[in-house]
mmCIF file with all atom_site columns, C-alpha atoms in Angstrom:
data_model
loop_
_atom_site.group_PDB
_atom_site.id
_atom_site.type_symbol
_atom_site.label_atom_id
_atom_site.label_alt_id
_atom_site.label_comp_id
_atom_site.label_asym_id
_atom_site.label_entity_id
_atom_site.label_seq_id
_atom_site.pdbx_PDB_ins_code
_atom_site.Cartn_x
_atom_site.Cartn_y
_atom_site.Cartn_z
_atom_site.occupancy
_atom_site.B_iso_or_equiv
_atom_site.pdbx_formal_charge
_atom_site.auth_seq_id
_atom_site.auth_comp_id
_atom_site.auth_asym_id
_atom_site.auth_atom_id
_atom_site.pdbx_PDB_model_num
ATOM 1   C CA . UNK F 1 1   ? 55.444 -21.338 166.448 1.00 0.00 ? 1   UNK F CA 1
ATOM 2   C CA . UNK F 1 2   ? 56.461 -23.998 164.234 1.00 0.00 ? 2   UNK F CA 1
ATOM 3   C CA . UNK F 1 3   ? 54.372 -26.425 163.022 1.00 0.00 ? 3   UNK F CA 1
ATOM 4   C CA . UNK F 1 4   ? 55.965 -29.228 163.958 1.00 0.00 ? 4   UNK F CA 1
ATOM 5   C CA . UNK F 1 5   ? 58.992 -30.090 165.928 1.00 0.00 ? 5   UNK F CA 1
ATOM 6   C CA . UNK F 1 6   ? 62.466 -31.874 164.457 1.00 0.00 ? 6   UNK F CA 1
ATOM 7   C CA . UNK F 1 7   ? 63.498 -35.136 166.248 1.00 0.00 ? 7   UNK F CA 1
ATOM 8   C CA . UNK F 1 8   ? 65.154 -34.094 169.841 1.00 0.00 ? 8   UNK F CA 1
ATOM 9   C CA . UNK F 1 9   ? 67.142 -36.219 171.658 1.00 0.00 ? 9   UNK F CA 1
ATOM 10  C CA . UNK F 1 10  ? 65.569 -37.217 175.027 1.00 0.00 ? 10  UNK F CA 1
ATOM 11  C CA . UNK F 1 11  ? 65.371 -39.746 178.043 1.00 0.00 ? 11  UNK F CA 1
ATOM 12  C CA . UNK F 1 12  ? 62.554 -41.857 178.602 1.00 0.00 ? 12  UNK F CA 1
ATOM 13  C CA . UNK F 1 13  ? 61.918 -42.747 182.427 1.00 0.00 ? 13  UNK F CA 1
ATOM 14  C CA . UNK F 1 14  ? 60.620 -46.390 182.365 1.00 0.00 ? 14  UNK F CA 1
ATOM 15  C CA . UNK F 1 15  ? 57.727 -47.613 184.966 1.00 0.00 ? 15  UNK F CA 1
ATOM 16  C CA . UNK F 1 16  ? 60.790 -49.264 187.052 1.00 0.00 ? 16  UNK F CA 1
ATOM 17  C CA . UNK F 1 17  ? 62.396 -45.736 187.313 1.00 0.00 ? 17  UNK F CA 1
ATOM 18  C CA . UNK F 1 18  ? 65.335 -46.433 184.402 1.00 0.00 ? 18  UNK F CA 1
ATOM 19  C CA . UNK F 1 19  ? 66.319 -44.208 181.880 1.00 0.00 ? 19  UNK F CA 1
ATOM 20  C CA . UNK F 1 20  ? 65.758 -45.225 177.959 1.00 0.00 ? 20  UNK F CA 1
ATOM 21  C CA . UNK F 1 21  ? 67.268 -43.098 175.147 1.00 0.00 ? 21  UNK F CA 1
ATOM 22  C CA . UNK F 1 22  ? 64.619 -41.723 172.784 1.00 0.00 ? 22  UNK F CA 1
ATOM 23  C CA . UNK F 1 23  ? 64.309 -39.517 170.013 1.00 0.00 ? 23  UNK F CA 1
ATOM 24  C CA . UNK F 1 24  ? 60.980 -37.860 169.832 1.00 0.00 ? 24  UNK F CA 1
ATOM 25  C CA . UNK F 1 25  ? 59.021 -35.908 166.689 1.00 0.00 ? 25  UNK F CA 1
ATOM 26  C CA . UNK F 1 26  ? 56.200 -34.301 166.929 1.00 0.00 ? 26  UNK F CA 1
ATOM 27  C CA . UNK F 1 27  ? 53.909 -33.932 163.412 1.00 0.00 ? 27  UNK F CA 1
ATOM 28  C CA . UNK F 1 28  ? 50.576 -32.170 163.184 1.00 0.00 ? 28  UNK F CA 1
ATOM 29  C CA . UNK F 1 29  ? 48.458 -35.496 164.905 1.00 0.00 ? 29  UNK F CA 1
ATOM 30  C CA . UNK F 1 30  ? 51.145 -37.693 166.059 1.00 0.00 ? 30  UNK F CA 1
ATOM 31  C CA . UNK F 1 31  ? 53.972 -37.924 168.248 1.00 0.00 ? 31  UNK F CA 1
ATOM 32  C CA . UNK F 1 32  ? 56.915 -40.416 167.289 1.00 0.00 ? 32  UNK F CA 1
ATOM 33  C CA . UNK F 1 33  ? 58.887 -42.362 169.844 1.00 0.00 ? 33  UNK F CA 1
ATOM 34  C CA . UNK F 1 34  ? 61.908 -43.720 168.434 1.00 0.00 ? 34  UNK F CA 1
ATOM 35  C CA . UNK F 1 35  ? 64.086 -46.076 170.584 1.00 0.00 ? 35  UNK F CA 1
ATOM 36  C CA . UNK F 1 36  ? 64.341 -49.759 169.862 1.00 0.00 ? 36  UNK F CA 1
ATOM 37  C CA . UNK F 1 37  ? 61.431 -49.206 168.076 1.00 0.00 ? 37  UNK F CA 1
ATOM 38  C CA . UNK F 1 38  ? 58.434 -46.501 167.041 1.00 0.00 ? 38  UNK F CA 1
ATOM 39  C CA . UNK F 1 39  ? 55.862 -45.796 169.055 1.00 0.00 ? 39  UNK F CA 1
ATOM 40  C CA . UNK F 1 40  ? 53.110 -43.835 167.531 1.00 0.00 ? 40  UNK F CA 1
ATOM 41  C CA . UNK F 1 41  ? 50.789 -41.772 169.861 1.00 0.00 ? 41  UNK F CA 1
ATOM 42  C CA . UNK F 1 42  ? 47.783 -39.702 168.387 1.00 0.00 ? 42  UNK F CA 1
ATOM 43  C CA . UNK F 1 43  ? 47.905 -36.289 170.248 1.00 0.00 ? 43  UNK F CA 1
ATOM 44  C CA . UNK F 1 44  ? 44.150 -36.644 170.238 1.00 0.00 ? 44  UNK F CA 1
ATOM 45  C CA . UNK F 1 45  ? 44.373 -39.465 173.047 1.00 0.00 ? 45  UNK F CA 1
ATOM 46  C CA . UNK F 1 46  ? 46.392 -37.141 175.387 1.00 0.00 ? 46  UNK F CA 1
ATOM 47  C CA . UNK F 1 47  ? 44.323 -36.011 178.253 1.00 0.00 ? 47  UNK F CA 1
ATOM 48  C CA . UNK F 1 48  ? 47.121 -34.209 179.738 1.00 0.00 ? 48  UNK F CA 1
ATOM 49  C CA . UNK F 1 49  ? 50.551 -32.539 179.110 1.00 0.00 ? 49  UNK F CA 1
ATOM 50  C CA . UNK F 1 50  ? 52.616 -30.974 181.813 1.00 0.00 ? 50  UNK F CA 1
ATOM 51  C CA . UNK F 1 51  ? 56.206 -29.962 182.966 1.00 0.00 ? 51  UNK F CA 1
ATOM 52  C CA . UNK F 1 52  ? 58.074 -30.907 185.771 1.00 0.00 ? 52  UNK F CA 1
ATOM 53  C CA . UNK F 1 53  ? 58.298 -34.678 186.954 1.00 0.00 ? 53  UNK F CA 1
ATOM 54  C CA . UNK F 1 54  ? 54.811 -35.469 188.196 1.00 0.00 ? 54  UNK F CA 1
ATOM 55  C CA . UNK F 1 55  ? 54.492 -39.074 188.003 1.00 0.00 ? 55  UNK F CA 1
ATOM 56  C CA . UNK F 1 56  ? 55.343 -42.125 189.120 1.00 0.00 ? 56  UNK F CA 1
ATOM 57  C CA . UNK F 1 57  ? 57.953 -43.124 187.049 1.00 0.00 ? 57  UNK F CA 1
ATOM 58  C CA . UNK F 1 58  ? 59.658 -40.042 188.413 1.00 0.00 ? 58  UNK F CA 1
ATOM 59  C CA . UNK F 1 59  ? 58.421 -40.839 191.508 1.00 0.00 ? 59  UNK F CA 1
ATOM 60  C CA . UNK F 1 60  ? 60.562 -44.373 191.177 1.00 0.00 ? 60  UNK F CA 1
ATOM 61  C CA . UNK F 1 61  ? 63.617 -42.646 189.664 1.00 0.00 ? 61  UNK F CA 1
ATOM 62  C CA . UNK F 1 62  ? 64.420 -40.188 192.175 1.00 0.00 ? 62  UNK F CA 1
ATOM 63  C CA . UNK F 1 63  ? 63.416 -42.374 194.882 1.00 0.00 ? 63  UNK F CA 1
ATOM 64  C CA . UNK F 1 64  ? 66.705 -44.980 193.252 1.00 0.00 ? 64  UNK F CA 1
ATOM 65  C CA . UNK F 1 65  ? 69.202 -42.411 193.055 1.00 0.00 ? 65  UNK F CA 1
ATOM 66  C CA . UNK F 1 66  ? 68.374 -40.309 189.583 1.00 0.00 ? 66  UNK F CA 1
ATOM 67  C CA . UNK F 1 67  ? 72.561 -40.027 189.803 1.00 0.00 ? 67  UNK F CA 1
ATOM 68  C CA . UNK F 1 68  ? 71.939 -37.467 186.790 1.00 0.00 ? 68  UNK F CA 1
ATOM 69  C CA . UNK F 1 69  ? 70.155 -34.997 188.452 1.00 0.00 ? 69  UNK F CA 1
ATOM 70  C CA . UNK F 1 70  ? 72.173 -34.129 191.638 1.00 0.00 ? 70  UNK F CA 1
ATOM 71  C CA . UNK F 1 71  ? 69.171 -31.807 192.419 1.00 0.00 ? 71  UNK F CA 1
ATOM 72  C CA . UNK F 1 72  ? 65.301 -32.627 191.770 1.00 0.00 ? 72  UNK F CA 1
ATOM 73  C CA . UNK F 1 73  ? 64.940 -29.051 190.711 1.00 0.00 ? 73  UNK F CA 1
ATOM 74  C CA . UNK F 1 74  ? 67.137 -29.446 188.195 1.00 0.00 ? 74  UNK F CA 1
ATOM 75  C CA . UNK F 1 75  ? 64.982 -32.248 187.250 1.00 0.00 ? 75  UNK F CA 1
ATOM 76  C CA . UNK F 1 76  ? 61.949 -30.952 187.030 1.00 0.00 ? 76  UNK F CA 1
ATOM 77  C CA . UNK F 1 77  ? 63.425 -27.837 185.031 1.00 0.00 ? 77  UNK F CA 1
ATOM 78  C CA . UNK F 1 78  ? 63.807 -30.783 181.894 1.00 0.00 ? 78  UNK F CA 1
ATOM 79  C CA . UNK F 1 79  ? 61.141 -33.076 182.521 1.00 0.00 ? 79  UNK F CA 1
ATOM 80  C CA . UNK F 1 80  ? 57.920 -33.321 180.928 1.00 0.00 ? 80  UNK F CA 1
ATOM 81  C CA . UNK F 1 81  ? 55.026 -35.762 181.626 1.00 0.00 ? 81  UNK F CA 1
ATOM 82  C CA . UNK F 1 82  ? 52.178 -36.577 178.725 1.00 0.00 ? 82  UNK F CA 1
ATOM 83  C CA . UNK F 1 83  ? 49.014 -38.501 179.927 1.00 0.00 ? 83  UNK F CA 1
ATOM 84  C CA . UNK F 1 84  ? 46.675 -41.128 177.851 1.00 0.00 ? 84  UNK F CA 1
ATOM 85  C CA . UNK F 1 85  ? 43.904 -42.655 179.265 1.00 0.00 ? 85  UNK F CA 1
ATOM 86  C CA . UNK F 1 86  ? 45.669 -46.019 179.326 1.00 0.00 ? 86  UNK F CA 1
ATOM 87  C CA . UNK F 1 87  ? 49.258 -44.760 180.050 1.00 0.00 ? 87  UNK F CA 1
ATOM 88  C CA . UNK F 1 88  ? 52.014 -41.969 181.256 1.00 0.00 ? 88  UNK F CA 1
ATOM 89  C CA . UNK F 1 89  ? 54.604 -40.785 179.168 1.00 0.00 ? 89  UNK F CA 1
ATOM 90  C CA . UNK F 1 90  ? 57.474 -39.240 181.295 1.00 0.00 ? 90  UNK F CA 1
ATOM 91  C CA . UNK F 1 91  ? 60.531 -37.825 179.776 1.00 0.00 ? 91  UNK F CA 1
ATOM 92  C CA . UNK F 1 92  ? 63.522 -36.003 180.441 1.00 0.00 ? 92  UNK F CA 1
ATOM 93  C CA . UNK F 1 93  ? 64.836 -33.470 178.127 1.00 0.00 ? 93  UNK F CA 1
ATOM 94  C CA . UNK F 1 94  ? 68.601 -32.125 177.778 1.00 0.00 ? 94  UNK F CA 1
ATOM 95  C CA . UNK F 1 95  ? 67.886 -28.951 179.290 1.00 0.00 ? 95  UNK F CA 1
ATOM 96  C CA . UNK F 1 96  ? 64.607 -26.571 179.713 1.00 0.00 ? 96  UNK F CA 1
ATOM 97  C CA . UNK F 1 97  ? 64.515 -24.730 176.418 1.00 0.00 ? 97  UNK F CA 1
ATOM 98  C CA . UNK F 1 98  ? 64.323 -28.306 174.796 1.00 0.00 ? 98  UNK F CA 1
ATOM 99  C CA . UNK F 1 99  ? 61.824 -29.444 177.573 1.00 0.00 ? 99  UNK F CA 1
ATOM 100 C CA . UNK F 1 100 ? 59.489 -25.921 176.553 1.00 0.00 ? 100 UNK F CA 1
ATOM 101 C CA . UNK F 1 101 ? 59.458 -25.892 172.819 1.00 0.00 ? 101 UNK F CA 1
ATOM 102 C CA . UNK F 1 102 ? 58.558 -29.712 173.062 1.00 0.00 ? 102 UNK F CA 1
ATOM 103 C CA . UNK F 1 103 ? 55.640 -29.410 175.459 1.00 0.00 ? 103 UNK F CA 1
ATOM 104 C CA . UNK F 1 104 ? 54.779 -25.546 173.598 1.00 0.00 ? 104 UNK F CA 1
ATOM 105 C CA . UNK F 1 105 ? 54.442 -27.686 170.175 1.00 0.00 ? 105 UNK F CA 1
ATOM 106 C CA . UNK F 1 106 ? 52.811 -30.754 171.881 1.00 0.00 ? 106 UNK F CA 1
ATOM 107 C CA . UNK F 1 107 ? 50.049 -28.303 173.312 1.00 0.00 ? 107 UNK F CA 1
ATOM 108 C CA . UNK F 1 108 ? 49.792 -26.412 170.063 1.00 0.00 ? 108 UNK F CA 1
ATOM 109 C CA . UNK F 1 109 ? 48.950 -29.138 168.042 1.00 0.00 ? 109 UNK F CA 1
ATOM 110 C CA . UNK F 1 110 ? 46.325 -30.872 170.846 1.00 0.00 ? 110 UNK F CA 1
ATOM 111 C CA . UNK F 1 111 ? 44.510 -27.518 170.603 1.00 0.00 ? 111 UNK F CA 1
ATOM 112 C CA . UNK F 1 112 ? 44.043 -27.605 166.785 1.00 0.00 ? 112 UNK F CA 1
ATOM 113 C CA . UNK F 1 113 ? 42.619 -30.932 167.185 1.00 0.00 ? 113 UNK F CA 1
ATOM 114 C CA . UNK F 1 114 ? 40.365 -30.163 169.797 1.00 0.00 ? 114 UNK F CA 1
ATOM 115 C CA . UNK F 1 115 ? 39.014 -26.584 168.226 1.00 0.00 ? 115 UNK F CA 1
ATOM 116 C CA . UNK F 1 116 ? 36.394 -26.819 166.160 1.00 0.00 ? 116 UNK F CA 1
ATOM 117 C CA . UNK F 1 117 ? 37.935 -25.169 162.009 1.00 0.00 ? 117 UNK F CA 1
ATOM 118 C CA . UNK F 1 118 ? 36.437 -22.479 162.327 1.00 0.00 ? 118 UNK F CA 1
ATOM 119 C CA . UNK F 1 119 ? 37.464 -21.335 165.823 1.00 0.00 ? 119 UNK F CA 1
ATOM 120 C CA . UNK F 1 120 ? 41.213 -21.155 164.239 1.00 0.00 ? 120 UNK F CA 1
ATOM 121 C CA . UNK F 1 121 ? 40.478 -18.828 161.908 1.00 0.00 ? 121 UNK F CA 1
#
């Protein structure tokens, strides 16, 4: 796997259910967010990473239309959700490969930082 993951292209579903373009980089640690501006998030503070479209803000998108998706499997077949203890992250990706190596690098890094050193070696 590599070690970190170039900027992709994504969507990010808002709490209301919208869709926000975002670019998103992950780097051993931290997770960029790039839209109207950065968002930094540690990958130490996520308590959860999963694919599919289990959340709310998914929840609120399909339940307004989610005209993109004529299907919710397609949906879920690009969508990832990341947890924090104080908020969701949902996004949707331009199609599943994208989604996977995204979430596979996410989860690769979140180990490393929660293994001990010398577990890794």
């Amino acid at each position: 796997k590599r070690l970190q993951h170039p900027g992709v292209e994504c969507m990010k579903v808002t709490s209301h259910g919208e869709l926000q373009e975002r670019m998103v980089e992950v780097h051993p640690g931290t997770m960029f967010l790039t839209g109207s501006k950065v968002r930094e998030i540690r990958l130490a503070a996520l308590t959860d990473v999963k694919r599919g479209c289990g959340s709310s803000d998914f929840e609120m998108f399909v339940s307004q239309g989610g005209t993109q998706f004529p299907e919710v499997s397609e949906l879920e077949d690009c969508a990832a959700v990341l947890h924090t203890e104080v908020r969701t992250i949902s996004l949707i990706f331009h199609d599943k490969q994208s989604r996977d190596e995204f979430v596979d690098v996410v989860i690769f890094h979140a180990v490393r930082l929660a293994a001990p050193a010398h577990d890794l070696d």
